[in-house]
Amino acid sequence: MRGAENVRRLVAAIERLASRFCADTRIHLRHETFNLAAEREIIDWITMRRIGILAFNDHMEGTLKARHRPDKIATMVERSGLTDGEFMGLVERVYSRKGEVPASR
C-alpha cells in the first residue's frame, strides 16, 4: 500500500487529472528517514515541484522497540509480506545505515 510504485502511480494520476479538480490539490509526501534509496527521487520531485509538502517520519525506533513485542511485530511482518526472519533481517540491514540518515535529512 505504501510502496514506491504506488506512490509513483498516485503522483502521476494526480498530475494527469489535476485540471479536472475543483481544488488546488498537492501531494503531501511522508518520507521515512531510513528510506535512503528514495533520496534522489524525492530531491528530483521537490525540484520539479511534484510534491507540495514533505514530512520526515522515523518509525525505525518504534520498530526496534517492537522486536520484543510479538503482538506488535506480527502486524508489521504481516503487512510486509515477509517471513519473521526476513523482516527482522531487513530491519537490521536498514538500521545498520543509521549513520547516513542525518546527512540525508
mmCIF file of C-alpha atoms in Angstrom:
data_model
loop_
_atom_site.group_PDB
_atom_site.id
_atom_site.type_symbol
_atom_site.label_atom_id
_atom_site.label_comp_id
_atom_site.label_asym_id
_atom_site.label_seq_id
_atom_site.Cartn_x
_atom_site.Cartn_y
_atom_site.Cartn_z
ATOM 1 C CA MET A 1 0.000 0.000 0.000
ATOM 2 C CA ARG A 2 2.813 2.413 0.843
ATOM 3 C CA GLY A 3 5.354 1.156 -1.650
ATOM 4 C CA ALA A 4 7.292 3.314 -4.064
ATOM 5 C CA GLU A 5 5.402 2.076 -7.118
ATOM 6 C CA ASN A 6 2.053 3.034 -5.603
ATOM 7 C CA VAL A 7 3.357 6.492 -4.752
ATOM 8 C CA ARG A 8 4.639 6.958 -8.300
ATOM 9 C CA ARG A 9 1.257 5.883 -9.722
ATOM 10 C CA LEU A 10 -0.624 8.197 -7.357
ATOM 11 C CA VAL A 11 1.557 11.215 -8.168
ATOM 12 C CA ALA A 12 1.196 10.547 -11.896
ATOM 13 C CA ALA A 13 -2.589 10.164 -11.589
ATOM 14 C CA ILE A 14 -2.958 13.414 -9.658
ATOM 15 C CA GLU A 15 -0.816 15.244 -12.193
ATOM 16 C CA ARG A 16 -2.814 13.748 -15.055
ATOM 17 C CA LEU A 17 -6.181 14.656 -13.504
ATOM 18 C CA ALA A 18 -5.274 17.969 -11.843
ATOM 19 C CA SER A 19 -7.032 20.103 -14.448
ATOM 20 C CA ARG A 20 -10.338 18.387 -13.534
ATOM 21 C CA PHE A 21 -10.083 19.067 -9.807
ATOM 22 C CA CYS A 22 -12.019 21.910 -8.222
ATOM 23 C CA ALA A 23 -9.258 22.496 -5.690
ATOM 24 C CA ASP A 24 -5.523 23.086 -5.732
ATOM 25 C CA THR A 25 -4.527 19.511 -4.942
ATOM 26 C CA ARG A 26 -0.959 18.871 -3.847
ATOM 27 C CA ILE A 27 0.980 15.853 -2.686
ATOM 28 C CA HIS A 28 1.957 15.570 0.983
ATOM 29 C CA LEU A 29 4.824 13.082 0.950
ATOM 30 C CA ARG A 30 5.571 11.406 4.255
ATOM 31 C CA HIS A 31 9.160 10.230 3.848
ATOM 32 C CA GLU A 32 10.601 7.563 6.105
ATOM 33 C CA THR A 33 14.059 8.913 7.009
ATOM 34 C CA PHE A 34 15.678 5.480 6.835
ATOM 35 C CA ASN A 35 14.479 5.055 3.227
ATOM 36 C CA LEU A 36 17.805 6.262 1.873
ATOM 37 C CA ALA A 37 17.166 4.667 -1.516
ATOM 38 C CA ALA A 38 14.406 7.215 -2.188
ATOM 39 C CA GLU A 39 16.542 10.289 -1.528
ATOM 40 C CA ARG A 40 17.478 11.105 -5.150
ATOM 41 C CA GLU A 41 13.914 10.665 -6.409
ATOM 42 C CA ILE A 42 12.490 12.854 -3.650
ATOM 43 C CA ILE A 43 15.018 15.596 -4.384
ATOM 44 C CA ASP A 44 14.005 15.412 -8.051
ATOM 45 C CA TRP A 45 10.311 15.628 -7.123
ATOM 46 C CA ILE A 46 10.961 18.694 -4.964
ATOM 47 C CA THR A 47 12.954 20.338 -7.751
ATOM 48 C CA MET A 48 10.180 19.630 -10.271
ATOM 49 C CA ARG A 49 7.525 20.800 -7.763
ATOM 50 C CA ARG A 50 5.757 17.454 -7.932
ATOM 51 C CA ILE A 51 5.165 17.469 -4.173
ATOM 52 C CA GLY A 52 3.779 20.310 -2.108
ATOM 53 C CA ILE A 53 4.682 19.199 1.405
ATOM 54 C CA LEU A 54 7.433 16.929 2.680
ATOM 55 C CA ALA A 55 7.277 15.410 6.154
ATOM 56 C CA PHE A 56 10.044 13.351 7.710
ATOM 57 C CA ASN A 57 8.977 10.242 9.604
ATOM 58 C CA ASP A 58 11.164 7.928 11.665
ATOM 59 C CA HIS A 59 9.425 4.704 12.588
ATOM 60 C CA MET A 60 12.661 2.752 12.976
ATOM 61 C CA GLU A 61 12.970 3.328 16.732
ATOM 62 C CA GLY A 62 9.423 2.058 17.248
ATOM 63 C CA THR A 63 10.126 -0.959 15.055
ATOM 64 C CA LEU A 64 13.253 -1.753 17.044
ATOM 65 C CA LYS A 65 11.343 -1.489 20.316
ATOM 66 C CA ALA A 66 8.589 -3.721 18.922
ATOM 67 C CA ARG A 67 11.055 -6.568 18.290
ATOM 68 C CA HIS A 68 10.359 -7.822 21.793
ATOM 69 C CA ARG A 69 6.569 -7.486 21.476
ATOM 70 C CA PRO A 70 5.252 -10.369 19.373
ATOM 71 C CA ASP A 71 1.809 -8.751 19.088
ATOM 72 C CA LYS A 72 3.264 -5.545 17.623
ATOM 73 C CA ILE A 73 5.869 -7.086 15.356
ATOM 74 C CA ALA A 74 3.408 -9.658 13.953
ATOM 75 C CA THR A 75 1.326 -6.884 12.402
ATOM 76 C CA MET A 76 4.392 -5.337 10.779
ATOM 77 C CA VAL A 77 5.573 -8.698 9.480
ATOM 78 C CA GLU A 78 2.139 -9.487 8.055
ATOM 79 C CA ARG A 79 1.913 -6.151 6.239
ATOM 80 C CA SER A 80 5.395 -6.609 4.771
ATOM 81 C CA GLY A 81 4.657 -9.980 3.173
ATOM 82 C CA LEU A 82 7.963 -11.297 4.522
ATOM 83 C CA THR A 83 8.676 -14.093 6.954
ATOM 84 C CA ASP A 84 9.616 -13.194 10.525
ATOM 85 C CA GLY A 85 13.273 -13.850 9.803
ATOM 86 C CA GLU A 86 13.254 -11.912 6.534
ATOM 87 C CA PHE A 87 11.552 -8.954 8.187
ATOM 88 C CA MET A 88 13.986 -8.817 11.092
ATOM 89 C CA GLY A 89 16.906 -9.153 8.670
ATOM 90 C CA LEU A 90 15.540 -6.198 6.704
ATOM 91 C CA VAL A 91 15.151 -4.158 9.892
ATOM 92 C CA GLU A 92 18.761 -4.878 10.856
ATOM 93 C CA ARG A 93 20.096 -4.007 7.369
ATOM 94 C CA VAL A 94 18.131 -0.761 7.254
ATOM 95 C CA TYR A 95 19.135 0.215 10.793
ATOM 96 C CA SER A 96 22.795 -0.512 10.080
ATOM 97 C CA ARG A 97 22.785 2.607 7.868
ATOM 98 C CA LYS A 98 21.641 4.898 10.706
ATOM 99 C CA GLY A 99 24.817 6.960 10.388
ATOM 100 C CA GLU A 100 23.721 8.093 6.902
ATOM 101 C CA VAL A 101 20.283 9.347 7.960
ATOM 102 C CA PRO A 102 21.205 12.776 9.388
ATOM 103 C CA ALA A 103 23.017 13.844 6.200
ATOM 104 C CA SER A 104 20.111 12.586 4.091
ATOM 105 C CA ARG A 105 17.608 14.631 6.087
#
